[in-house]
Amino acid sequence: MKKDRQNWQLKEPLALEQINGLLPDPYRAVQETAEDNKLELLDDFDWSLWQAGLLLLRRNNDRLSLRRQQDDSELAAAAGGSESRFWWQLEAGELADRLREQVAVRAFVPKFSCRLQQRRLAILNADEKTVVRLRIDAIDPADDECYRFAELLPLRGYQRDYAAVGKALEALAPQPLPESGLAAQLLASGLKVEFPVSKPSFDLVPAEPAESAVTRMAVKMLQVARHQEQGIIDDIDTEFVHQYRVNIRKTRSLISLFRKSLDSARYRMLKTELKALGSLTNELRDLDVFLLDHDYYRDLLPENLWPGLEQLFRRIRRRRNTVFCRVKEALSSDAYLEQISTLLRDLQKPPELTGKQANQPIKSLACKKILQQYRAIQVDGGAIAAQTPDEAVHELRIECKKLRYLLELFAELFPKKELKQLVKELKGLQDNLGRFNDFSVQQEFLQHFAQGTRAPEQLASIHGLAAVLHNKQRYERSLVVDSIGGFIQGSIDQEFQQLFSKGKAGS
Amino acid sequence: MKVLACYSMKGGVGKSASAVNLAYWAARSGQRTLLIDLDAQGASSFYFRVRPAAQKNWSKRFFKAYEQLLKQIKASDFDKLDILPGHLSFRNFDILLQQLGKSKKRLQQALKGLKTEYDLVILDCPPSISQLAENIFNAADLVLVPVIPTTLSERTFVELNRFFKQEDYNRNKLIPFFTMVDGRKQLHRETAVSMRKNYKRFLRNAIPFSTDVEKMGRHRAPVDCFARSRQANKAYQALWQEVDCLLRES
């Protein structure tokens, strides 16, 4: 942030007469503007805007403004009261575009609110020329304490006056602030910025016994899942359910891949419980995903099929409301709380060390699992030809996902660059298989909704859409053999061997 | 970065007033603007309450390097608008330019260094046809010429045109516009009509004769600051919009 200005925190309110009393001849301060606004700082759950160096502010409940933290300059603005929580709810324009880029599917919600009084003063010389500017701000977060700030800004060519005025104002014994701008002032007024953990670091030690490492990792991921619960219950945005599910799925995958490091009874219990947790939100996520893609589906159809599609979407929205209420009730229930606490308690028990691989060092075991998983993909993938039934492709997709989880979960044990490259290669294949699967899931989804209506207009749209998706699925299928070939070929095989057979040997 | 000169061989035609108000509106429209007051009398600096530099003979360094220019720049009271104030020593520019080599492109070279900081440089020029004037013609993308619709002013503009032709300057750069127009005077009306016929590049907007423009000296500020709703202010704003379009095309 700019250093060529002085920022202070003040203890007392500062009146114009007081400033004029301090200024030496010939300086005189005059007030240019004064504003008094209710201000809310908005951001998504992850503080994405803050982390990108931006501030999204809502003024007086009706106007949104996106600013750069660095210099408070406004990048875009639009009307938007408390009902606007997503970029697509704003009028089309610069602000909507920038928010789409930064927060995508996430809602922006109030993180901090206050009353902000801003006065802009000009310090004039004998010619009545402005030679220095002074900003005085007061931030009142609640009704108890008010925080006051002053910022002295030099003007080009008037350095001497800036120094003189700065010196005169030192009599106020102001406390310097490290940085300028509203962001720094909000932080000094009690704004707490804490980034939630979405991808936890496990602090793995290569030699840690597998059972303890695996259970520790599971606990961390379940805790991240738990942090999403409130967001799901408050229905803030669809990303909470998504993150919740991702973490539970990863935990399930981890537990199942490393089942031999756990006691078999413990493994069975964990498996059942995790499966139950995951299935809680299955339908909600399917519905969310379909609703999020509204515009995409609409654009796949000719305009005369749009009214039917809208009817379908109305039904899906109604269904979503019903399903959401069920999920909300479930997550708020004592039974759920008991279920997940039991699970966490169990995972935090001391190691039982009865599993066959319980004592194996986690790094070498992870290497072994990764190589095994890659090998499985090579074998299953190699068997897939153009005519192979779709089930085999779906199964391969699941194998790939497991490998992806392994690479991500144990990433901290391996060199970043090499791992990143492998993940990139895998992702290429996964994208293809994922789209293939999505198109098939979407068709099933549509079939299901087709059964619930007799409205000809709606049925026409559903079948029309299904036909387009079927075509797209066929196209993705035509790419599958090649994308598998690319991933199971020699050079990538070598990289896998190089990176993970070393670790297996215990290095 | 574009360079706009406010130039006339004749004094008292509203050069400085035009330069000041155009600079003000340019900055208001978001362009980072620098107004360079090349006139030893420093009228436009006075309008912005900016004092000349304290050094006695800084004009000697004016064409040496753009860093020398940067040192003298002062912020105006308005966002995005800076001023390089006039200085008494600027009256020696012609002699100085004679002494330096490549004496017709010196100004152009000196201004080049400002392009990272400014989108627009406006030159308020002294009234004379001289070495400095030729530097201005070379440096400017457009040369705005205020013309009072009277016989004498018309003659001066005809001469300027002839000079451009004779010295082979691009005459498309010359953009005349009427100032101090008094619609009640028949002479003004007739001259304006006949000049517009002869010179197609006259701007559509004209600045009326107005006591508000004269009052700039008392308020020491652009017209918008003290006579917002008055005709003269609206005329300057419209004039800027027209000039802005031409600058984009130039």
PDB file of C-alpha atoms in Angstrom, chain A residues 133-377:
ATOM      1  CA  ARG A 133      -5.632  16.802   1.835  1.00  0.00           C
ATOM      2  CA  LEU A 134      -6.832  15.402   5.109  1.00  0.00           C
ATOM      3  CA  ARG A 135      -9.363  12.623   5.511  1.00  0.00           C
ATOM      4  CA  ILE A 136     -11.009  12.014   8.826  1.00  0.00           C
ATOM      5  CA  ASP A 137     -13.022   8.835   9.223  1.00  0.00           C
ATOM      6  CA  ALA A 138     -14.990   7.411  12.092  1.00  0.00           C
ATOM      7  CA  ILE A 139     -16.000   3.756  12.141  1.00  0.00           C
ATOM      8  CA  ASP A 140     -18.718   2.749  14.532  1.00  0.00           C
ATOM      9  CA  PRO A 141     -19.211  -1.027  14.450  1.00  0.00           C
ATOM     10  CA  ALA A 142     -21.894  -1.124  17.113  1.00  0.00           C
ATOM     11  CA  ASP A 143     -22.995   1.497  19.565  1.00  0.00           C
ATOM     12  CA  ASP A 144     -20.276   1.000  22.133  1.00  0.00           C
ATOM     13  CA  GLU A 145     -16.917   2.017  20.738  1.00  0.00           C
ATOM     14  CA  CYS A 146     -16.095   4.312  17.869  1.00  0.00           C
ATOM     15  CA  TYR A 147     -12.767   4.128  16.026  1.00  0.00           C
ATOM     16  CA  ARG A 148     -11.306   7.274  14.527  1.00  0.00           C
ATOM     17  CA  PHE A 149      -8.743   7.664  11.813  1.00  0.00           C
ATOM     18  CA  ALA A 150      -6.958  10.400   9.969  1.00  0.00           C
ATOM     19  CA  GLU A 151      -5.090  10.180   6.716  1.00  0.00           C
ATOM     20  CA  LEU A 152      -2.870  12.936   5.399  1.00  0.00           C
ATOM     21  CA  LEU A 153      -2.348  12.932   1.651  1.00  0.00           C
ATOM     22  CA  PRO A 154       0.362  14.915  -0.091  1.00  0.00           C
ATOM     23  CA  LEU A 155      -0.237  16.717  -3.358  1.00  0.00           C
ATOM     24  CA  ARG A 156       2.336  16.784  -6.090  1.00  0.00           C
ATOM     25  CA  GLY A 157       4.669  19.738  -5.852  1.00  0.00           C
ATOM     26  CA  TYR A 158       3.643  20.587  -2.280  1.00  0.00           C
ATOM     27  CA  GLN A 159       5.946  18.347  -0.223  1.00  0.00           C
ATOM     28  CA  ARG A 160       7.046  21.162   2.033  1.00  0.00           C
ATOM     29  CA  ASP A 161       3.487  22.015   2.987  1.00  0.00           C
ATOM     30  CA  TYR A 162       2.770  18.336   3.582  1.00  0.00           C
ATOM     31  CA  ALA A 163       5.688  18.110   5.994  1.00  0.00           C
ATOM     32  CA  ALA A 164       4.643  21.283   7.807  1.00  0.00           C
ATOM     33  CA  VAL A 165       1.039  20.175   8.243  1.00  0.00           C
ATOM     34  CA  GLY A 166       2.107  16.666   9.301  1.00  0.00           C
ATOM     35  CA  LYS A 167       4.349  18.127  11.958  1.00  0.00           C
ATOM     36  CA  ALA A 168       1.602  20.405  13.260  1.00  0.00           C
ATOM     37  CA  LEU A 169      -0.832  17.507  13.604  1.00  0.00           C
ATOM     38  CA  GLU A 170       1.626  15.469  15.646  1.00  0.00           C
ATOM     39  CA  ALA A 171       0.367  17.483  18.593  1.00  0.00           C
ATOM     40  CA  LEU A 172      -2.685  15.199  18.543  1.00  0.00           C
ATOM     41  CA  ALA A 173      -0.386  12.312  19.498  1.00  0.00           C
ATOM     42  CA  PRO A 174      -1.864  10.119  16.821  1.00  0.00           C
ATOM     43  CA  GLN A 175      -1.034   6.447  16.725  1.00  0.00           C
ATOM     44  CA  PRO A 176       0.407   5.500  13.334  1.00  0.00           C
ATOM     45  CA  LEU A 177      -1.379   2.808  11.352  1.00  0.00           C
ATOM     46  CA  PRO A 178       0.835   0.474   9.337  1.00  0.00           C
ATOM     47  CA  GLU A 179      -1.227   0.770   6.195  1.00  0.00           C
ATOM     48  CA  SER A 180      -3.561   3.178   4.520  1.00  0.00           C
ATOM     49  CA  GLY A 181      -7.061   2.703   3.281  1.00  0.00           C
ATOM     50  CA  LEU A 182     -10.393   1.429   4.452  1.00  0.00           C
ATOM     51  CA  ALA A 183      -9.250  -2.187   4.774  1.00  0.00           C
ATOM     52  CA  ALA A 184      -6.613  -1.232   7.343  1.00  0.00           C
ATOM     53  CA  GLN A 185      -9.123   0.935   9.181  1.00  0.00           C
ATOM     54  CA  LEU A 186     -11.707  -1.849   9.328  1.00  0.00           C
ATOM     55  CA  LEU A 187      -9.077  -4.215  10.727  1.00  0.00           C
ATOM     56  CA  ALA A 188      -8.223  -1.649  13.380  1.00  0.00           C
ATOM     57  CA  SER A 189     -11.942  -1.363  14.185  1.00  0.00           C
ATOM     58  CA  GLY A 190     -12.411  -4.987  15.071  1.00  0.00           C
ATOM     59  CA  LEU A 191     -12.874  -6.703  11.719  1.00  0.00           C
ATOM     60  CA  LYS A 192     -11.602 -10.252  12.020  1.00  0.00           C
ATOM     61  CA  VAL A 193     -10.471 -11.948   8.855  1.00  0.00           C
ATOM     62  CA  GLU A 194     -10.017 -15.667   9.293  1.00  0.00           C
ATOM     63  CA  PHE A 195      -9.777 -17.838   6.241  1.00  0.00           C
ATOM     64  CA  PRO A 196     -11.590 -21.140   6.683  1.00  0.00           C
ATOM     65  CA  VAL A 197      -9.606 -24.246   5.884  1.00  0.00           C
ATOM     66  CA  SER A 198     -10.914 -25.937   2.779  1.00  0.00           C
ATOM     67  CA  LYS A 199      -7.929 -28.160   2.075  1.00  0.00           C
ATOM     68  CA  PRO A 200      -6.424 -29.028   5.428  1.00  0.00           C
ATOM     69  CA  SER A 201      -2.725 -29.649   5.836  1.00  0.00           C
ATOM     70  CA  PHE A 202      -2.160 -32.933   7.627  1.00  0.00           C
ATOM     71  CA  ASP A 203       1.414 -32.338   8.829  1.00  0.00           C
ATOM     72  CA  LEU A 204       2.318 -35.853   7.809  1.00  0.00           C
ATOM     73  CA  VAL A 205       5.582 -37.406   8.862  1.00  0.00           C
ATOM     74  CA  PRO A 206       6.803 -40.107   6.433  1.00  0.00           C
ATOM     75  CA  ALA A 207       7.468 -42.606   9.226  1.00  0.00           C
ATOM     76  CA  GLU A 208       4.184 -42.117  11.064  1.00  0.00           C
ATOM     77  CA  PRO A 209       2.336 -45.424  11.550  1.00  0.00           C
ATOM     78  CA  ALA A 210      -0.442 -45.754   8.984  1.00  0.00           C
ATOM     79  CA  GLU A 211      -3.309 -46.209  11.422  1.00  0.00           C
ATOM     80  CA  SER A 212      -2.579 -43.038  13.312  1.00  0.00           C
ATOM     81  CA  ALA A 213      -1.957 -41.033  10.151  1.00  0.00           C
ATOM     82  CA  VAL A 214      -5.124 -42.208   8.432  1.00  0.00           C
ATOM     83  CA  THR A 215      -7.361 -41.578  11.408  1.00  0.00           C
ATOM     84  CA  ARG A 216      -5.801 -38.163  11.971  1.00  0.00           C
ATOM     85  CA  MET A 217      -6.427 -37.224   8.346  1.00  0.00           C
ATOM     86  CA  ALA A 218     -10.003 -38.449   8.560  1.00  0.00           C
ATOM     87  CA  VAL A 219     -10.620 -36.315  11.640  1.00  0.00           C
ATOM     88  CA  LYS A 220      -9.312 -33.191   9.934  1.00  0.00           C
ATOM     89  CA  MET A 221     -11.462 -33.713   6.880  1.00  0.00           C
ATOM     90  CA  LEU A 222     -14.575 -34.422   8.906  1.00  0.00           C
ATOM     91  CA  GLN A 223     -13.934 -31.248  10.842  1.00  0.00           C
ATOM     92  CA  VAL A 224     -13.789 -29.291   7.607  1.00  0.00           C
ATOM     93  CA  ALA A 225     -17.058 -30.972   6.621  1.00  0.00           C
ATOM     94  CA  ARG A 226     -18.545 -29.909   9.928  1.00  0.00           C
ATOM     95  CA  HIS A 227     -17.555 -26.291   9.275  1.00  0.00           C
ATOM     96  CA  GLN A 228     -19.871 -26.398   6.279  1.00  0.00           C
ATOM     97  CA  GLU A 229     -22.916 -27.482   8.273  1.00  0.00           C
ATOM     98  CA  GLN A 230     -24.107 -24.041   9.280  1.00  0.00           C
ATOM     99  CA  GLY A 231     -23.775 -22.763   5.722  1.00  0.00           C
ATOM    100  CA  ILE A 232     -25.893 -25.685   4.508  1.00  0.00           C
ATOM    101  CA  ILE A 233     -28.545 -25.113   7.160  1.00  0.00           C
ATOM    102  CA  ASP A 234     -28.672 -21.370   6.401  1.00  0.00           C
ATOM    103  CA  ASP A 235     -28.797 -22.225   2.689  1.00  0.00           C
ATOM    104  CA  ILE A 236     -26.197 -19.575   1.889  1.00  0.00           C
ATOM    105  CA  ASP A 237     -24.940 -21.126  -1.317  1.00  0.00           C
ATOM    106  CA  THR A 238     -24.555 -24.516  -2.959  1.00  0.00           C
ATOM    107  CA  GLU A 239     -20.840 -24.673  -2.296  1.00  0.00           C
ATOM    108  CA  PHE A 240     -21.341 -25.630   1.369  1.00  0.00           C
ATOM    109  CA  VAL A 241     -23.073 -28.876   0.436  1.00  0.00           C
ATOM    110  CA  HIS A 242     -20.439 -29.475  -2.212  1.00  0.00           C
ATOM    111  CA  GLN A 243     -17.489 -29.004   0.148  1.00  0.00           C
ATOM    112  CA  TYR A 244     -19.250 -31.047   2.811  1.00  0.00           C
ATOM    113  CA  ARG A 245     -19.646 -33.904   0.384  1.00  0.00           C
ATOM    114  CA  VAL A 246     -16.126 -33.647  -1.026  1.00  0.00           C
ATOM    115  CA  ASN A 247     -14.637 -33.989   2.438  1.00  0.00           C
ATOM    116  CA  ILE A 248     -16.825 -36.908   3.393  1.00  0.00           C
ATOM    117  CA  ARG A 249     -16.117 -38.612   0.078  1.00  0.00           C
ATOM    118  CA  LYS A 250     -12.385 -38.138   0.487  1.00  0.00           C
ATOM    119  CA  THR A 251     -12.585 -39.558   3.992  1.00  0.00           C
ATOM    120  CA  ARG A 252     -14.532 -42.553   2.726  1.00  0.00           C
ATOM    121  CA  SER A 253     -12.033 -43.103  -0.011  1.00  0.00           C
ATOM    122  CA  LEU A 254      -9.113 -42.821   2.410  1.00  0.00           C
ATOM    123  CA  ILE A 255     -10.654 -45.250   4.886  1.00  0.00           C
ATOM    124  CA  SER A 256     -11.464 -47.757   2.200  1.00  0.00           C
ATOM    125  CA  LEU A 257      -8.025 -47.565   0.548  1.00  0.00           C
ATOM    126  CA  PHE A 258      -6.280 -48.017   3.872  1.00  0.00           C
ATOM    127  CA  ARG A 259      -8.714 -50.486   5.402  1.00  0.00           C
ATOM    128  CA  LYS A 260      -5.898 -52.914   6.156  1.00  0.00           C
ATOM    129  CA  SER A 261      -4.317 -50.434   8.506  1.00  0.00           C
ATOM    130  CA  LEU A 262      -7.499 -50.439  10.613  1.00  0.00           C
ATOM    131  CA  ASP A 263      -9.081 -52.991  12.817  1.00  0.00           C
ATOM    132  CA  SER A 264     -11.666 -54.746  10.673  1.00  0.00           C
ATOM    133  CA  ALA A 265     -14.604 -54.051  12.986  1.00  0.00           C
ATOM    134  CA  ARG A 266     -13.582 -50.420  13.191  1.00  0.00           C
ATOM    135  CA  TYR A 267     -13.290 -50.271   9.417  1.00  0.00           C
ATOM    136  CA  ARG A 268     -16.757 -51.699   8.900  1.00  0.00           C
ATOM    137  CA  MET A 269     -18.264 -49.252  11.326  1.00  0.00           C
ATOM    138  CA  LEU A 270     -16.516 -46.259   9.712  1.00  0.00           C
ATOM    139  CA  LYS A 271     -17.510 -47.392   6.251  1.00  0.00           C
ATOM    140  CA  THR A 272     -21.188 -47.722   7.154  1.00  0.00           C
ATOM    141  CA  GLU A 273     -21.328 -44.454   9.028  1.00  0.00           C
ATOM    142  CA  LEU A 274     -19.537 -42.463   6.339  1.00  0.00           C
ATOM    143  CA  LYS A 275     -21.740 -43.899   3.649  1.00  0.00           C
ATOM    144  CA  ALA A 276     -24.808 -42.852   5.615  1.00  0.00           C
ATOM    145  CA  LEU A 277     -23.415 -39.346   6.069  1.00  0.00           C
ATOM    146  CA  GLY A 278     -22.685 -39.002   2.375  1.00  0.00           C
ATOM    147  CA  SER A 279     -26.061 -40.199   1.211  1.00  0.00           C
ATOM    148  CA  LEU A 280     -27.799 -37.580   3.332  1.00  0.00           C
ATOM    149  CA  THR A 281     -27.105 -34.915   0.746  1.00  0.00           C
ATOM    150  CA  ASN A 282     -27.041 -36.952  -2.493  1.00  0.00           C
ATOM    151  CA  GLU A 283     -30.290 -35.772  -3.947  1.00  0.00           C
ATOM    152  CA  LEU A 284     -29.823 -32.179  -2.818  1.00  0.00           C
ATOM    153  CA  ARG A 285     -26.511 -31.981  -4.658  1.00  0.00           C
ATOM    154  CA  ASP A 286     -27.975 -33.483  -7.840  1.00  0.00           C
ATOM    155  CA  LEU A 287     -30.743 -30.917  -7.816  1.00  0.00           C
ATOM    156  CA  ASP A 288     -28.338 -28.050  -7.057  1.00  0.00           C
ATOM    157  CA  VAL A 289     -26.061 -29.002  -9.913  1.00  0.00           C
ATOM    158  CA  PHE A 290     -28.937 -29.147 -12.349  1.00  0.00           C
ATOM    159  CA  LEU A 291     -30.265 -25.778 -11.206  1.00  0.00           C
ATOM    160  CA  LEU A 292     -26.836 -24.140 -11.432  1.00  0.00           C
ATOM    161  CA  ASP A 293     -26.642 -25.173 -15.084  1.00  0.00           C
ATOM    162  CA  HIS A 294     -29.942 -23.562 -15.995  1.00  0.00           C
ATOM    163  CA  ASP A 295     -28.490 -21.223 -18.611  1.00  0.00           C
ATOM    164  CA  TYR A 296     -26.372 -23.947 -20.132  1.00  0.00           C
ATOM    165  CA  TYR A 297     -29.374 -26.230 -20.660  1.00  0.00           C
ATOM    166  CA  ARG A 298     -31.468 -23.421 -22.019  1.00  0.00           C
ATOM    167  CA  ASP A 299     -28.819 -22.616 -24.599  1.00  0.00           C
ATOM    168  CA  LEU A 300     -28.797 -26.235 -25.768  1.00  0.00           C
ATOM    169  CA  LEU A 301     -32.441 -25.961 -26.809  1.00  0.00           C
ATOM    170  CA  PRO A 302     -34.186 -23.931 -29.521  1.00  0.00           C
ATOM    171  CA  GLU A 303     -36.270 -21.083 -28.209  1.00  0.00           C
ATOM    172  CA  ASN A 304     -39.621 -22.801 -28.781  1.00  0.00           C
ATOM    173  CA  LEU A 305     -38.631 -25.432 -26.207  1.00  0.00           C
ATOM    174  CA  TRP A 306     -37.772 -22.880 -23.530  1.00  0.00           C
ATOM    175  CA  PRO A 307     -41.243 -22.580 -21.953  1.00  0.00           C
ATOM    176  CA  GLY A 308     -41.335 -26.341 -21.372  1.00  0.00           C
ATOM    177  CA  LEU A 309     -37.860 -26.202 -19.876  1.00  0.00           C
ATOM    178  CA  GLU A 310     -38.961 -23.428 -17.530  1.00  0.00           C
ATOM    179  CA  GLN A 311     -41.836 -25.619 -16.356  1.00  0.00           C
ATOM    180  CA  LEU A 312     -39.341 -28.369 -15.641  1.00  0.00           C
ATOM    181  CA  PHE A 313     -37.107 -25.989 -13.729  1.00  0.00           C
ATOM    182  CA  ARG A 314     -40.034 -24.834 -11.634  1.00  0.00           C
ATOM    183  CA  ARG A 315     -40.660 -28.442 -10.659  1.00  0.00           C
ATOM    184  CA  ILE A 316     -36.998 -29.004  -9.900  1.00  0.00           C
ATOM    185  CA  ARG A 317     -36.928 -25.892  -7.728  1.00  0.00           C
ATOM    186  CA  ARG A 318     -39.963 -27.084  -5.805  1.00  0.00           C
ATOM    187  CA  ARG A 319     -38.364 -30.461  -5.352  1.00  0.00           C
ATOM    188  CA  ARG A 320     -35.175 -28.806  -4.228  1.00  0.00           C
ATOM    189  CA  ASN A 321     -37.043 -26.866  -1.548  1.00  0.00           C
ATOM    190  CA  THR A 322     -38.584 -30.059  -0.205  1.00  0.00           C
ATOM    191  CA  VAL A 323     -35.269 -31.898  -0.224  1.00  0.00           C
ATOM    192  CA  PHE A 324     -33.467 -28.958   1.311  1.00  0.00           C
ATOM    193  CA  CYS A 325     -35.916 -28.826   4.220  1.00  0.00           C
ATOM    194  CA  ARG A 326     -35.263 -32.503   4.834  1.00  0.00           C
ATOM    195  CA  VAL A 327     -31.493 -32.006   4.820  1.00  0.00           C
ATOM    196  CA  LYS A 328     -31.772 -28.978   7.049  1.00  0.00           C
ATOM    197  CA  GLU A 329     -33.883 -30.899   9.515  1.00  0.00           C
ATOM    198  CA  ALA A 330     -31.507 -33.851   9.429  1.00  0.00           C
ATOM    199  CA  LEU A 331     -28.386 -31.755   9.981  1.00  0.00           C
ATOM    200  CA  SER A 332     -30.026 -29.860  12.839  1.00  0.00           C
ATOM    201  CA  SER A 333     -31.202 -33.018  14.558  1.00  0.00           C
ATOM    202  CA  ASP A 334     -29.743 -34.508  17.700  1.00  0.00           C
ATOM    203  CA  ALA A 335     -29.436 -37.849  15.958  1.00  0.00           C
ATOM    204  CA  TYR A 336     -27.097 -36.385  13.354  1.00  0.00           C
ATOM    205  CA  LEU A 337     -25.048 -34.606  15.975  1.00  0.00           C
ATOM    206  CA  GLU A 338     -24.738 -37.831  17.895  1.00  0.00           C
ATOM    207  CA  GLN A 339     -23.809 -39.743  14.746  1.00  0.00           C
ATOM    208  CA  ILE A 340     -21.026 -37.443  13.653  1.00  0.00           C
ATOM    209  CA  SER A 341     -19.657 -36.927  17.160  1.00  0.00           C
ATOM    210  CA  THR A 342     -19.470 -40.677  17.661  1.00  0.00           C
ATOM    211  CA  LEU A 343     -17.612 -40.957  14.410  1.00  0.00           C
ATOM    212  CA  LEU A 344     -15.140 -38.241  15.391  1.00  0.00           C
ATOM    213  CA  ARG A 345     -14.720 -39.730  18.841  1.00  0.00           C
ATOM    214  CA  ASP A 346     -13.963 -43.114  17.393  1.00  0.00           C
ATOM    215  CA  LEU A 347     -11.400 -41.706  14.993  1.00  0.00           C
ATOM    216  CA  GLN A 348      -9.659 -39.923  17.835  1.00  0.00           C
ATOM    217  CA  LYS A 349      -9.261 -43.067  19.917  1.00  0.00           C
ATOM    218  CA  PRO A 350      -5.681 -44.262  20.392  1.00  0.00           C
ATOM    219  CA  PRO A 351      -4.492 -46.665  17.658  1.00  0.00           C
ATOM    220  CA  GLU A 352      -5.599 -50.250  18.109  1.00  0.00           C
ATOM    221  CA  LEU A 353      -2.696 -51.588  16.030  1.00  0.00           C
ATOM    222  CA  THR A 354      -4.559 -54.754  15.141  1.00  0.00           C
ATOM    223  CA  GLY A 355      -4.810 -54.007  11.424  1.00  0.00           C
ATOM    224  CA  LYS A 356      -2.313 -55.796   9.227  1.00  0.00           C
ATOM    225  CA  GLN A 357      -0.737 -52.592   7.976  1.00  0.00           C
ATOM    226  CA  ALA A 358      -1.400 -50.473  11.067  1.00  0.00           C
ATOM    227  CA  ASN A 359       2.263 -50.034  11.837  1.00  0.00           C
ATOM    228  CA  GLN A 360       3.584 -49.442   8.350  1.00  0.00           C
ATOM    229  CA  PRO A 361       5.118 -46.025   7.715  1.00  0.00           C
ATOM    230  CA  ILE A 362       2.509 -43.888   6.008  1.00  0.00           C
ATOM    231  CA  LYS A 363       4.717 -42.634   3.202  1.00  0.00           C
ATOM    232  CA  SER A 364       5.779 -46.000   1.896  1.00  0.00           C
ATOM    233  CA  LEU A 365       2.246 -47.319   2.263  1.00  0.00           C
ATOM    234  CA  ALA A 366       0.871 -44.312   0.367  1.00  0.00           C
ATOM    235  CA  CYS A 367       3.422 -44.917  -2.393  1.00  0.00           C
ATOM    236  CA  LYS A 368       2.365 -48.504  -2.621  1.00  0.00           C
ATOM    237  CA  LYS A 369      -1.307 -47.570  -2.798  1.00  0.00           C
ATOM    238  CA  ILE A 370      -0.681 -44.953  -5.449  1.00  0.00           C
ATOM    239  CA  LEU A 371       1.258 -47.380  -7.622  1.00  0.00           C
ATOM    240  CA  GLN A 372      -1.366 -50.070  -7.094  1.00  0.00           C
ATOM    241  CA  GLN A 373      -4.105 -47.669  -8.035  1.00  0.00           C
ATOM    242  CA  TYR A 374      -2.253 -46.510 -11.127  1.00  0.00           C
ATOM    243  CA  ARG A 375      -1.646 -50.121 -12.074  1.00  0.00           C
ATOM    244  CA  ALA A 376      -5.352 -50.880 -11.693  1.00  0.00           C
ATOM    245  CA  ILE A 377      -6.158 -47.997 -14.029  1.00  0.00           C
TER     246      ILE A 377
END
